[in-house]
Protein backbone atom coordinates (compact mmCIF):
# COMPACT_ATOMS: atom_id res chain seq x y z
CA UNK A 1 0.00 0.00 0.00
CA UNK A 2 0.87 3.66 -0.20
CA UNK A 3 0.97 6.14 2.66
CA UNK A 4 1.92 9.73 1.92
CA UNK A 5 1.83 12.42 4.61
CA UNK A 6 1.98 16.19 4.27
CA UNK A 7 0.94 18.99 6.61
CA UNK A 8 -2.61 20.11 5.89
CA UNK A 9 -2.03 23.86 6.01
CA UNK A 10 0.85 26.34 6.21
CA UNK A 11 0.99 30.11 6.32
CA UNK A 12 3.95 32.28 5.36
CA UNK A 13 4.73 35.91 4.63
CA UNK A 14 5.40 37.43 1.23
CA UNK A 15 9.14 37.46 0.51
CA UNK A 16 9.90 34.72 3.03
CA UNK A 17 11.02 31.10 2.57
CA UNK A 18 8.78 28.12 3.32
CA UNK A 19 9.52 24.39 3.42
CA UNK A 20 6.75 21.88 2.81
CA UNK A 21 7.57 18.36 3.98
CA UNK A 22 6.37 15.04 2.64
CA UNK A 23 6.98 11.61 4.12
CA UNK A 24 6.05 8.42 2.36
CA UNK A 25 5.84 4.70 2.91
CA UNK A 26 5.22 2.90 -0.36
CA UNK A 27 5.58 -0.63 -1.65
CA UNK A 28 7.70 0.59 -4.55
CA UNK A 29 9.38 3.80 -5.66
CA UNK A 30 10.09 5.20 -9.11
CA UNK A 31 10.30 8.87 -8.23
CA UNK A 32 8.66 11.66 -6.27
CA UNK A 33 6.85 14.62 -7.80
CA UNK A 34 5.63 17.93 -6.53
CA UNK A 35 2.64 19.63 -8.13
CA UNK A 36 1.03 23.01 -7.54
CA UNK A 37 -2.73 23.31 -7.73
CA UNK A 38 -4.65 26.58 -7.50
CA UNK A 39 -8.25 26.34 -6.37
CA UNK A 40 -10.51 25.20 -9.19
CA UNK A 41 -7.62 24.48 -11.55
CA UNK A 42 -5.71 21.38 -12.62
CA UNK A 43 -2.37 20.49 -10.99
CA UNK A 44 0.79 21.73 -12.68
CA UNK A 45 4.09 19.87 -12.50
CA UNK A 46 6.80 21.57 -10.39
CA UNK A 47 9.60 19.08 -9.80
CA UNK A 48 10.79 15.50 -9.88
CA UNK A 49 13.32 13.63 -7.74
CA UNK A 50 14.43 10.04 -8.17
CA UNK A 51 17.93 10.24 -6.68
CA UNK A 52 18.86 11.58 -3.26
CA UNK A 53 19.69 15.25 -3.11
CA UNK A 54 18.47 18.69 -4.00
CA UNK A 55 17.00 19.75 -7.35
CA UNK A 56 16.77 23.49 -7.90
CA UNK A 57 14.48 25.24 -10.35
CA UNK A 58 14.41 28.98 -9.90
CA UNK A 59 12.55 29.91 -6.73
CA UNK A 60 11.54 26.29 -6.13
CA UNK A 61 13.79 23.47 -4.92
CA UNK A 62 12.96 19.90 -4.02
CA UNK A 63 14.92 17.49 -1.86
CA UNK A 64 14.73 13.72 -1.55
CA UNK A 65 16.10 11.17 0.91
CA UNK A 66 15.06 7.70 -0.19
CA UNK A 67 16.46 5.99 2.90
CA UNK A 68 14.28 8.21 5.11
CA UNK A 69 11.22 8.22 2.84
CA UNK A 70 11.31 12.01 3.00
CA UNK A 71 11.09 14.92 0.64
CA UNK A 72 10.58 18.64 0.94
CA UNK A 73 9.65 21.46 -1.40
CA UNK A 74 11.38 24.75 -0.67
CA UNK A 75 9.82 27.96 -1.94
CA UNK A 76 11.94 31.12 -1.79
CA UNK A 77 11.00 34.79 -2.18
CA UNK A 78 7.36 33.95 -1.70
CA UNK A 79 4.82 35.80 -3.81
CA UNK A 80 1.08 36.14 -3.26
CA UNK A 81 0.47 34.00 -6.34
CA UNK A 82 2.22 31.10 -4.58
CA UNK A 83 -0.89 30.66 -2.43
CA UNK A 84 -2.08 27.25 -3.60
CA UNK A 85 -2.22 23.60 -2.68
CA UNK A 86 1.07 21.69 -3.05
CA UNK A 87 0.74 17.99 -3.78
CA UNK A 88 3.43 15.39 -3.18
CA UNK A 89 3.06 12.32 -5.41
CA UNK A 90 5.01 9.06 -5.40
CA UNK A 91 5.38 7.05 -8.58
CA UNK A 92 5.29 3.28 -8.45
CA UNK A 93 4.62 0.68 -11.13
CA UNK A 94 3.43 3.16 -13.73
CA UNK A 95 1.07 5.20 -11.58
CA UNK A 96 1.31 8.13 -9.21
CA UNK A 97 -0.34 8.26 -5.80
CA UNK A 98 -0.93 11.72 -4.38
CA UNK A 99 -0.74 12.96 -0.83
CA UNK A 100 -3.67 15.01 0.48
CA UNK A 101 -1.84 18.23 -0.31
CA UNK A 102 -0.65 21.19 1.74
CA UNK A 103 -2.62 24.41 1.43
CA UNK A 104 -0.17 27.31 1.55
CA UNK A 105 -1.45 30.80 2.30
CA UNK A 106 0.93 33.66 1.60
CA UNK A 107 0.13 36.85 3.54
CA UNK A 108 1.36 40.39 2.82
CA UNK B 1 1.39 22.18 -28.64
CA UNK B 2 2.11 21.51 -24.96
CA UNK B 3 -1.44 21.15 -23.72
CA UNK B 4 -3.93 18.51 -22.78
CA UNK B 5 -7.39 19.58 -23.88
CA UNK B 6 -10.51 18.30 -22.16
CA UNK B 7 -14.11 18.76 -23.23
CA UNK B 8 -16.60 19.65 -22.00
CA UNK B 9 -15.41 21.90 -19.16
CA UNK B 10 -18.69 21.46 -17.31
CA UNK B 11 -21.30 18.70 -17.55
CA UNK B 12 -24.58 18.18 -15.73
CA UNK B 13 -26.21 14.81 -16.30
CA UNK B 14 -29.06 12.78 -14.92
CA UNK B 15 -28.61 9.34 -13.46
CA UNK B 16 -30.11 7.68 -16.54
CA UNK B 17 -28.07 9.62 -19.10
CA UNK B 18 -25.13 8.46 -21.20
CA UNK B 19 -22.37 10.97 -21.80
CA UNK B 20 -18.69 11.00 -22.75
CA UNK B 21 -15.71 13.03 -21.60
CA UNK B 22 -12.99 13.68 -24.14
CA UNK B 23 -9.28 14.31 -23.80
CA UNK B 24 -6.75 15.15 -26.50
CA UNK B 25 -3.00 15.74 -26.56
CA UNK B 26 -0.57 16.29 -29.43
CA UNK B 27 2.71 16.08 -27.54
CA UNK B 28 3.48 12.55 -28.68
CA UNK B 29 2.92 11.24 -25.18
CA UNK B 30 2.27 7.51 -25.11
CA UNK B 31 0.76 7.29 -21.63
CA UNK B 32 -2.60 8.81 -20.75
CA UNK B 33 -4.51 8.80 -17.50
CA UNK B 34 -7.92 9.51 -15.99
CA UNK B 35 -8.04 10.89 -12.46
CA UNK B 36 -11.04 11.81 -10.32
CA UNK B 37 -10.76 14.65 -7.82
CA UNK B 38 -13.30 15.60 -5.16
CA UNK B 39 -13.22 19.01 -3.52
CA UNK B 40 -10.25 19.54 -1.20
CA UNK B 41 -8.98 16.01 -1.91
CA UNK B 42 -6.03 14.82 -4.00
CA UNK B 43 -6.53 13.29 -7.45
CA UNK B 44 -7.38 9.58 -7.39
CA UNK B 45 -6.18 7.42 -10.25
CA UNK B 46 -8.88 5.67 -12.27
CA UNK B 47 -7.24 4.34 -15.45
CA UNK B 48 -3.86 4.26 -17.18
CA UNK B 49 -3.37 3.71 -20.90
CA UNK B 50 0.06 2.90 -22.27
CA UNK B 51 0.52 2.75 -26.04
CA UNK B 52 -3.26 2.81 -26.45
CA UNK B 53 -3.78 -0.24 -24.27
CA UNK B 54 -5.39 -0.23 -20.85
CA UNK B 55 -2.63 -1.07 -18.37
CA UNK B 56 -4.19 -0.11 -15.03
CA UNK B 57 -7.82 -0.09 -13.87
CA UNK B 58 -8.03 0.95 -10.24
CA UNK B 59 -11.15 -1.13 -9.54
CA UNK B 60 -13.36 1.54 -11.07
CA UNK B 61 -17.11 0.71 -11.30
CA UNK B 62 -18.26 -0.42 -14.72
CA UNK B 63 -20.47 2.66 -15.10
CA UNK B 64 -17.16 4.35 -16.10
CA UNK B 65 -15.80 2.95 -19.38
CA UNK B 66 -12.53 4.26 -20.83
CA UNK B 67 -11.56 4.17 -24.47
CA UNK B 68 -8.38 5.11 -26.30
CA UNK B 69 -9.19 5.36 -30.04
CA UNK B 70 -5.65 6.46 -30.95
CA UNK B 71 -2.47 7.77 -29.38
CA UNK B 72 -3.80 11.34 -29.11
CA UNK B 73 -7.31 10.71 -27.80
CA UNK B 74 -8.74 9.36 -24.57
CA UNK B 75 -12.43 9.11 -23.81
CA UNK B 76 -14.36 8.30 -20.66
CA UNK B 77 -17.88 7.00 -21.28
CA UNK B 78 -20.37 7.53 -18.48
CA UNK B 79 -23.60 5.63 -17.92
CA UNK B 80 -26.00 5.34 -14.99
CA UNK B 81 -23.88 7.48 -12.70
CA UNK B 82 -24.69 8.25 -9.08
CA UNK B 83 -24.72 11.68 -7.40
CA UNK B 84 -21.56 10.69 -5.48
CA UNK B 85 -19.75 10.49 -8.83
CA UNK B 86 -19.94 14.26 -9.05
CA UNK B 87 -16.32 15.47 -9.14
CA UNK B 88 -13.61 17.04 -11.28
CA UNK B 89 -12.38 14.51 -13.84
CA UNK B 90 -8.80 15.14 -14.88
CA UNK B 91 -7.02 13.75 -17.89
CA UNK B 92 -3.22 13.67 -17.89
CA UNK B 93 -0.48 12.48 -20.18
CA UNK B 94 3.22 11.67 -19.88
CA UNK B 95 5.93 10.65 -22.29
CA UNK B 96 5.72 6.98 -21.36
CA UNK B 97 4.59 5.10 -18.31
CA UNK B 98 8.21 4.15 -17.57
CA UNK B 99 9.79 7.47 -18.55
CA UNK B 100 8.66 9.76 -15.82
CA UNK B 101 11.12 12.57 -15.29
CA UNK B 102 8.86 15.23 -16.77
CA UNK B 103 5.81 14.36 -14.70
CA UNK B 104 2.30 14.64 -15.93
CA UNK B 105 0.72 17.32 -18.03
CA UNK B 106 -2.85 17.71 -16.80
CA UNK B 107 -5.85 18.98 -18.68
CA UNK B 108 -8.03 21.61 -17.04
CA UNK B 109 -10.63 18.99 -16.20
CA UNK B 110 -14.34 18.39 -16.64
CA UNK B 111 -16.47 19.38 -13.68
CA UNK B 112 -19.22 16.76 -13.58
CA UNK B 113 -22.44 17.11 -11.65
CA UNK B 114 -24.82 14.13 -11.47
CA UNK B 115 -28.39 15.04 -10.55
PDB file of C-alpha atoms in Angstrom:
ATOM      1  CA  UNK A   1       0.000   0.000   0.000  1.00  0.00           C
ATOM      2  CA  UNK A   2       0.869   3.656  -0.204  1.00  0.00           C
ATOM      3  CA  UNK A   3       0.967   6.143   2.663  1.00  0.00           C
ATOM      4  CA  UNK A   4       1.922   9.733   1.923  1.00  0.00           C
ATOM      5  CA  UNK A   5       1.831  12.417   4.611  1.00  0.00           C
ATOM      6  CA  UNK A   6       1.979  16.187   4.269  1.00  0.00           C
ATOM      7  CA  UNK A   7       0.936  18.987   6.612  1.00  0.00           C
ATOM      8  CA  UNK A   8      -2.608  20.115   5.888  1.00  0.00           C
ATOM      9  CA  UNK A   9      -2.027  23.857   6.011  1.00  0.00           C
ATOM     10  CA  UNK A  10       0.847  26.335   6.208  1.00  0.00           C
ATOM     11  CA  UNK A  11       0.992  30.114   6.321  1.00  0.00           C
ATOM     12  CA  UNK A  12       3.947  32.283   5.363  1.00  0.00           C
ATOM     13  CA  UNK A  13       4.733  35.915   4.634  1.00  0.00           C
ATOM     14  CA  UNK A  14       5.400  37.432   1.235  1.00  0.00           C
ATOM     15  CA  UNK A  15       9.136  37.458   0.507  1.00  0.00           C
ATOM     16  CA  UNK A  16       9.905  34.722   3.030  1.00  0.00           C
ATOM     17  CA  UNK A  17      11.017  31.100   2.574  1.00  0.00           C
ATOM     18  CA  UNK A  18       8.780  28.118   3.316  1.00  0.00           C
ATOM     19  CA  UNK A  19       9.521  24.392   3.415  1.00  0.00           C
ATOM     20  CA  UNK A  20       6.745  21.876   2.809  1.00  0.00           C
ATOM     21  CA  UNK A  21       7.567  18.363   3.984  1.00  0.00           C
ATOM     22  CA  UNK A  22       6.366  15.038   2.635  1.00  0.00           C
ATOM     23  CA  UNK A  23       6.979  11.613   4.116  1.00  0.00           C
ATOM     24  CA  UNK A  24       6.055   8.421   2.363  1.00  0.00           C
ATOM     25  CA  UNK A  25       5.837   4.697   2.908  1.00  0.00           C
ATOM     26  CA  UNK A  26       5.217   2.904  -0.355  1.00  0.00           C
ATOM     27  CA  UNK A  27       5.578  -0.625  -1.652  1.00  0.00           C
ATOM     28  CA  UNK A  28       7.699   0.591  -4.553  1.00  0.00           C
ATOM     29  CA  UNK A  29       9.380   3.802  -5.658  1.00  0.00           C
ATOM     30  CA  UNK A  30      10.092   5.204  -9.110  1.00  0.00           C
ATOM     31  CA  UNK A  31      10.301   8.871  -8.230  1.00  0.00           C
ATOM     32  CA  UNK A  32       8.655  11.660  -6.273  1.00  0.00           C
ATOM     33  CA  UNK A  33       6.853  14.618  -7.800  1.00  0.00           C
ATOM     34  CA  UNK A  34       5.633  17.932  -6.531  1.00  0.00           C
ATOM     35  CA  UNK A  35       2.641  19.626  -8.132  1.00  0.00           C
ATOM     36  CA  UNK A  36       1.030  23.009  -7.540  1.00  0.00           C
ATOM     37  CA  UNK A  37      -2.734  23.312  -7.729  1.00  0.00           C
ATOM     38  CA  UNK A  38      -4.647  26.580  -7.504  1.00  0.00           C
ATOM     39  CA  UNK A  39      -8.253  26.338  -6.371  1.00  0.00           C
ATOM     40  CA  UNK A  40     -10.512  25.197  -9.189  1.00  0.00           C
ATOM     41  CA  UNK A  41      -7.623  24.477 -11.545  1.00  0.00           C
ATOM     42  CA  UNK A  42      -5.705  21.379 -12.622  1.00  0.00           C
ATOM     43  CA  UNK A  43      -2.370  20.489 -10.993  1.00  0.00           C
ATOM     44  CA  UNK A  44       0.789  21.728 -12.676  1.00  0.00           C
ATOM     45  CA  UNK A  45       4.094  19.873 -12.498  1.00  0.00           C
ATOM     46  CA  UNK A  46       6.797  21.573 -10.392  1.00  0.00           C
ATOM     47  CA  UNK A  47       9.599  19.080  -9.797  1.00  0.00           C
ATOM     48  CA  UNK A  48      10.785  15.501  -9.881  1.00  0.00           C
ATOM     49  CA  UNK A  49      13.322  13.625  -7.739  1.00  0.00           C
ATOM     50  CA  UNK A  50      14.426  10.036  -8.169  1.00  0.00           C
ATOM     51  CA  UNK A  51      17.926  10.237  -6.681  1.00  0.00           C
ATOM     52  CA  UNK A  52      18.861  11.581  -3.256  1.00  0.00           C
ATOM     53  CA  UNK A  53      19.685  15.251  -3.105  1.00  0.00           C
ATOM     54  CA  UNK A  54      18.471  18.689  -4.003  1.00  0.00           C
ATOM     55  CA  UNK A  55      16.996  19.746  -7.350  1.00  0.00           C
ATOM     56  CA  UNK A  56      16.771  23.492  -7.898  1.00  0.00           C
ATOM     57  CA  UNK A  57      14.476  25.242 -10.350  1.00  0.00           C
ATOM     58  CA  UNK A  58      14.412  28.983  -9.899  1.00  0.00           C
ATOM     59  CA  UNK A  59      12.547  29.909  -6.726  1.00  0.00           C
ATOM     60  CA  UNK A  60      11.542  26.293  -6.131  1.00  0.00           C
ATOM     61  CA  UNK A  61      13.793  23.475  -4.918  1.00  0.00           C
ATOM     62  CA  UNK A  62      12.960  19.901  -4.025  1.00  0.00           C
ATOM     63  CA  UNK A  63      14.923  17.495  -1.864  1.00  0.00           C
ATOM     64  CA  UNK A  64      14.731  13.719  -1.553  1.00  0.00           C
ATOM     65  CA  UNK A  65      16.096  11.173   0.913  1.00  0.00           C
ATOM     66  CA  UNK A  66      15.057   7.700  -0.190  1.00  0.00           C
ATOM     67  CA  UNK A  67      16.455   5.992   2.904  1.00  0.00           C
ATOM     68  CA  UNK A  68      14.284   8.206   5.114  1.00  0.00           C
ATOM     69  CA  UNK A  69      11.222   8.223   2.844  1.00  0.00           C
ATOM     70  CA  UNK A  70      11.307  12.005   3.003  1.00  0.00           C
ATOM     71  CA  UNK A  71      11.086  14.920   0.640  1.00  0.00           C
ATOM     72  CA  UNK A  72      10.579  18.636   0.935  1.00  0.00           C
ATOM     73  CA  UNK A  73       9.646  21.457  -1.395  1.00  0.00           C
ATOM     74  CA  UNK A  74      11.376  24.754  -0.670  1.00  0.00           C
ATOM     75  CA  UNK A  75       9.820  27.960  -1.939  1.00  0.00           C
ATOM     76  CA  UNK A  76      11.936  31.116  -1.791  1.00  0.00           C
ATOM     77  CA  UNK A  77      11.001  34.790  -2.185  1.00  0.00           C
ATOM     78  CA  UNK A  78       7.356  33.954  -1.702  1.00  0.00           C
ATOM     79  CA  UNK A  79       4.817  35.795  -3.809  1.00  0.00           C
ATOM     80  CA  UNK A  80       1.079  36.145  -3.261  1.00  0.00           C
ATOM     81  CA  UNK A  81       0.470  34.001  -6.336  1.00  0.00           C
ATOM     82  CA  UNK A  82       2.224  31.097  -4.577  1.00  0.00           C
ATOM     83  CA  UNK A  83      -0.893  30.665  -2.428  1.00  0.00           C
ATOM     84  CA  UNK A  84      -2.083  27.251  -3.596  1.00  0.00           C
ATOM     85  CA  UNK A  85      -2.224  23.596  -2.684  1.00  0.00           C
ATOM     86  CA  UNK A  86       1.067  21.688  -3.052  1.00  0.00           C
ATOM     87  CA  UNK A  87       0.744  17.992  -3.781  1.00  0.00           C
ATOM     88  CA  UNK A  88       3.433  15.394  -3.182  1.00  0.00           C
ATOM     89  CA  UNK A  89       3.061  12.319  -5.407  1.00  0.00           C
ATOM     90  CA  UNK A  90       5.008   9.056  -5.399  1.00  0.00           C
ATOM     91  CA  UNK A  91       5.376   7.053  -8.584  1.00  0.00           C
ATOM     92  CA  UNK A  92       5.290   3.283  -8.451  1.00  0.00           C
ATOM     93  CA  UNK A  93       4.624   0.683 -11.131  1.00  0.00           C
ATOM     94  CA  UNK A  94       3.429   3.162 -13.726  1.00  0.00           C
ATOM     95  CA  UNK A  95       1.066   5.198 -11.584  1.00  0.00           C
ATOM     96  CA  UNK A  96       1.308   8.130  -9.207  1.00  0.00           C
ATOM     97  CA  UNK A  97      -0.345   8.259  -5.802  1.00  0.00           C
ATOM     98  CA  UNK A  98      -0.933  11.715  -4.379  1.00  0.00           C
ATOM     99  CA  UNK A  99      -0.741  12.959  -0.829  1.00  0.00           C
ATOM    100  CA  UNK A 100      -3.665  15.007   0.485  1.00  0.00           C
ATOM    101  CA  UNK A 101      -1.839  18.228  -0.313  1.00  0.00           C
ATOM    102  CA  UNK A 102      -0.646  21.193   1.735  1.00  0.00           C
ATOM    103  CA  UNK A 103      -2.617  24.414   1.426  1.00  0.00           C
ATOM    104  CA  UNK A 104      -0.171  27.310   1.545  1.00  0.00           C
ATOM    105  CA  UNK A 105      -1.449  30.799   2.298  1.00  0.00           C
ATOM    106  CA  UNK A 106       0.929  33.664   1.602  1.00  0.00           C
ATOM    107  CA  UNK A 107       0.131  36.854   3.544  1.00  0.00           C
ATOM    108  CA  UNK A 108       1.364  40.390   2.815  1.00  0.00           C
TER     109      UNK A 108
ATOM    110  CA  UNK B   1       1.394  22.179 -28.636  1.00  0.00           C
ATOM    111  CA  UNK B   2       2.107  21.507 -24.959  1.00  0.00           C
ATOM    112  CA  UNK B   3      -1.440  21.147 -23.724  1.00  0.00           C
ATOM    113  CA  UNK B   4      -3.933  18.507 -22.779  1.00  0.00           C
ATOM    114  CA  UNK B   5      -7.392  19.584 -23.882  1.00  0.00           C
ATOM    115  CA  UNK B   6     -10.509  18.303 -22.158  1.00  0.00           C
ATOM    116  CA  UNK B   7     -14.108  18.759 -23.229  1.00  0.00           C
ATOM    117  CA  UNK B   8     -16.596  19.652 -22.004  1.00  0.00           C
ATOM    118  CA  UNK B   9     -15.407  21.900 -19.164  1.00  0.00           C
ATOM    119  CA  UNK B  10     -18.690  21.460 -17.308  1.00  0.00           C
ATOM    120  CA  UNK B  11     -21.295  18.699 -17.546  1.00  0.00           C
ATOM    121  CA  UNK B  12     -24.577  18.179 -15.726  1.00  0.00           C
ATOM    122  CA  UNK B  13     -26.207  14.811 -16.302  1.00  0.00           C
ATOM    123  CA  UNK B  14     -29.063  12.782 -14.916  1.00  0.00           C
ATOM    124  CA  UNK B  15     -28.607   9.337 -13.455  1.00  0.00           C
ATOM    125  CA  UNK B  16     -30.110   7.676 -16.537  1.00  0.00           C
ATOM    126  CA  UNK B  17     -28.065   9.622 -19.098  1.00  0.00           C
ATOM    127  CA  UNK B  18     -25.127   8.457 -21.196  1.00  0.00           C
ATOM    128  CA  UNK B  19     -22.372  10.971 -21.801  1.00  0.00           C
ATOM    129  CA  UNK B  20     -18.689  11.001 -22.747  1.00  0.00           C
ATOM    130  CA  UNK B  21     -15.714  13.026 -21.603  1.00  0.00           C
ATOM    131  CA  UNK B  22     -12.993  13.676 -24.142  1.00  0.00           C
ATOM    132  CA  UNK B  23      -9.281  14.308 -23.798  1.00  0.00           C
ATOM    133  CA  UNK B  24      -6.749  15.151 -26.502  1.00  0.00           C
ATOM    134  CA  UNK B  25      -2.999  15.736 -26.560  1.00  0.00           C
ATOM    135  CA  UNK B  26      -0.568  16.294 -29.426  1.00  0.00           C
ATOM    136  CA  UNK B  27       2.711  16.084 -27.536  1.00  0.00           C
ATOM    137  CA  UNK B  28       3.481  12.545 -28.684  1.00  0.00           C
ATOM    138  CA  UNK B  29       2.920  11.240 -25.179  1.00  0.00           C
ATOM    139  CA  UNK B  30       2.274   7.511 -25.114  1.00  0.00           C
ATOM    140  CA  UNK B  31       0.765   7.293 -21.632  1.00  0.00           C
ATOM    141  CA  UNK B  32      -2.600   8.810 -20.748  1.00  0.00           C
ATOM    142  CA  UNK B  33      -4.512   8.803 -17.496  1.00  0.00           C
ATOM    143  CA  UNK B  34      -7.915   9.514 -15.994  1.00  0.00           C
ATOM    144  CA  UNK B  35      -8.037  10.894 -12.460  1.00  0.00           C
ATOM    145  CA  UNK B  36     -11.043  11.812 -10.317  1.00  0.00           C
ATOM    146  CA  UNK B  37     -10.757  14.645  -7.821  1.00  0.00           C
ATOM    147  CA  UNK B  38     -13.301  15.597  -5.161  1.00  0.00           C
ATOM    148  CA  UNK B  39     -13.224  19.008  -3.524  1.00  0.00           C
ATOM    149  CA  UNK B  40     -10.251  19.539  -1.197  1.00  0.00           C
ATOM    150  CA  UNK B  41      -8.985  16.013  -1.910  1.00  0.00           C
ATOM    151  CA  UNK B  42      -6.034  14.821  -4.002  1.00  0.00           C
ATOM    152  CA  UNK B  43      -6.528  13.288  -7.450  1.00  0.00           C
ATOM    153  CA  UNK B  44      -7.380   9.577  -7.389  1.00  0.00           C
ATOM    154  CA  UNK B  45      -6.181   7.424 -10.245  1.00  0.00           C
ATOM    155  CA  UNK B  46      -8.883   5.672 -12.275  1.00  0.00           C
ATOM    156  CA  UNK B  47      -7.237   4.342 -15.454  1.00  0.00           C
ATOM    157  CA  UNK B  48      -3.855   4.260 -17.176  1.00  0.00           C
ATOM    158  CA  UNK B  49      -3.369   3.713 -20.895  1.00  0.00           C
ATOM    159  CA  UNK B  50       0.055   2.896 -22.269  1.00  0.00           C
ATOM    160  CA  UNK B  51       0.521   2.745 -26.044  1.00  0.00           C
ATOM    161  CA  UNK B  52      -3.259   2.807 -26.451  1.00  0.00           C
ATOM    162  CA  UNK B  53      -3.784  -0.237 -24.270  1.00  0.00           C
ATOM    163  CA  UNK B  54      -5.388  -0.235 -20.854  1.00  0.00           C
ATOM    164  CA  UNK B  55      -2.629  -1.070 -18.368  1.00  0.00           C
ATOM    165  CA  UNK B  56      -4.192  -0.106 -15.033  1.00  0.00           C
ATOM    166  CA  UNK B  57      -7.821  -0.088 -13.872  1.00  0.00           C
ATOM    167  CA  UNK B  58      -8.028   0.954 -10.237  1.00  0.00           C
ATOM    168  CA  UNK B  59     -11.154  -1.126  -9.536  1.00  0.00           C
ATOM    169  CA  UNK B  60     -13.360   1.544 -11.067  1.00  0.00           C
ATOM    170  CA  UNK B  61     -17.107   0.712 -11.296  1.00  0.00           C
ATOM    171  CA  UNK B  62     -18.259  -0.419 -14.719  1.00  0.00           C
ATOM    172  CA  UNK B  63     -20.466   2.662 -15.101  1.00  0.00           C
ATOM    173  CA  UNK B  64     -17.163   4.346 -16.102  1.00  0.00           C
ATOM    174  CA  UNK B  65     -15.798   2.949 -19.380  1.00  0.00           C
ATOM    175  CA  UNK B  66     -12.529   4.263 -20.834  1.00  0.00           C
ATOM    176  CA  UNK B  67     -11.561   4.175 -24.472  1.00  0.00           C
ATOM    177  CA  UNK B  68      -8.378   5.113 -26.303  1.00  0.00           C
ATOM    178  CA  UNK B  69      -9.191   5.358 -30.038  1.00  0.00           C
ATOM    179  CA  UNK B  70      -5.648   6.461 -30.955  1.00  0.00           C
ATOM    180  CA  UNK B  71      -2.466   7.773 -29.377  1.00  0.00           C
ATOM    181  CA  UNK B  72      -3.803  11.340 -29.114  1.00  0.00           C
ATOM    182  CA  UNK B  73      -7.310  10.712 -27.797  1.00  0.00           C
ATOM    183  CA  UNK B  74      -8.744   9.359 -24.574  1.00  0.00           C
ATOM    184  CA  UNK B  75     -12.435   9.107 -23.805  1.00  0.00           C
ATOM    185  CA  UNK B  76     -14.361   8.302 -20.658  1.00  0.00           C
ATOM    186  CA  UNK B  77     -17.879   7.000 -21.283  1.00  0.00           C
ATOM    187  CA  UNK B  78     -20.372   7.530 -18.479  1.00  0.00           C
ATOM    188  CA  UNK B  79     -23.599   5.630 -17.919  1.00  0.00           C
ATOM    189  CA  UNK B  80     -26.002   5.338 -14.992  1.00  0.00           C
ATOM    190  CA  UNK B  81     -23.877   7.481 -12.697  1.00  0.00           C
ATOM    191  CA  UNK B  82     -24.691   8.248  -9.082  1.00  0.00           C
ATOM    192  CA  UNK B  83     -24.716  11.679  -7.398  1.00  0.00           C
ATOM    193  CA  UNK B  84     -21.558  10.691  -5.480  1.00  0.00           C
ATOM    194  CA  UNK B  85     -19.754  10.488  -8.830  1.00  0.00           C
ATOM    195  CA  UNK B  86     -19.937  14.265  -9.050  1.00  0.00           C
ATOM    196  CA  UNK B  87     -16.322  15.472  -9.136  1.00  0.00           C
ATOM    197  CA  UNK B  88     -13.609  17.041 -11.281  1.00  0.00           C
ATOM    198  CA  UNK B  89     -12.379  14.512 -13.838  1.00  0.00           C
ATOM    199  CA  UNK B  90      -8.800  15.142 -14.875  1.00  0.00           C
ATOM    200  CA  UNK B  91      -7.019  13.748 -17.890  1.00  0.00           C
ATOM    201  CA  UNK B  92      -3.222  13.672 -17.888  1.00  0.00           C
ATOM    202  CA  UNK B  93      -0.481  12.479 -20.181  1.00  0.00           C
ATOM    203  CA  UNK B  94       3.217  11.673 -19.875  1.00  0.00           C
ATOM    204  CA  UNK B  95       5.929  10.647 -22.291  1.00  0.00           C
ATOM    205  CA  UNK B  96       5.720   6.979 -21.363  1.00  0.00           C
ATOM    206  CA  UNK B  97       4.588   5.098 -18.307  1.00  0.00           C
ATOM    207  CA  UNK B  98       8.207   4.150 -17.568  1.00  0.00           C
ATOM    208  CA  UNK B  99       9.786   7.473 -18.553  1.00  0.00           C
ATOM    209  CA  UNK B 100       8.657   9.759 -15.818  1.00  0.00           C
ATOM    210  CA  UNK B 101      11.115  12.573 -15.291  1.00  0.00           C
ATOM    211  CA  UNK B 102       8.859  15.227 -16.767  1.00  0.00           C
ATOM    212  CA  UNK B 103       5.809  14.363 -14.697  1.00  0.00           C
ATOM    213  CA  UNK B 104       2.304  14.641 -15.933  1.00  0.00           C
ATOM    214  CA  UNK B 105       0.716  17.315 -18.030  1.00  0.00           C
ATOM    215  CA  UNK B 106      -2.847  17.706 -16.801  1.00  0.00           C
ATOM    216  CA  UNK B 107      -5.849  18.978 -18.682  1.00  0.00           C
ATOM    217  CA  UNK B 108      -8.031  21.614 -17.039  1.00  0.00           C
ATOM    218  CA  UNK B 109     -10.626  18.991 -16.197  1.00  0.00           C
ATOM    219  CA  UNK B 110     -14.342  18.395 -16.641  1.00  0.00           C
ATOM    220  CA  UNK B 111     -16.467  19.375 -13.684  1.00  0.00           C
ATOM    221  CA  UNK B 112     -19.221  16.759 -13.584  1.00  0.00           C
ATOM    222  CA  UNK B 113     -22.443  17.107 -11.647  1.00  0.00           C
ATOM    223  CA  UNK B 114     -24.817  14.134 -11.467  1.00  0.00           C
ATOM    224  CA  UNK B 115     -28.393  15.042 -10.553  1.00  0.00           C
TER     225      UNK B 115
END
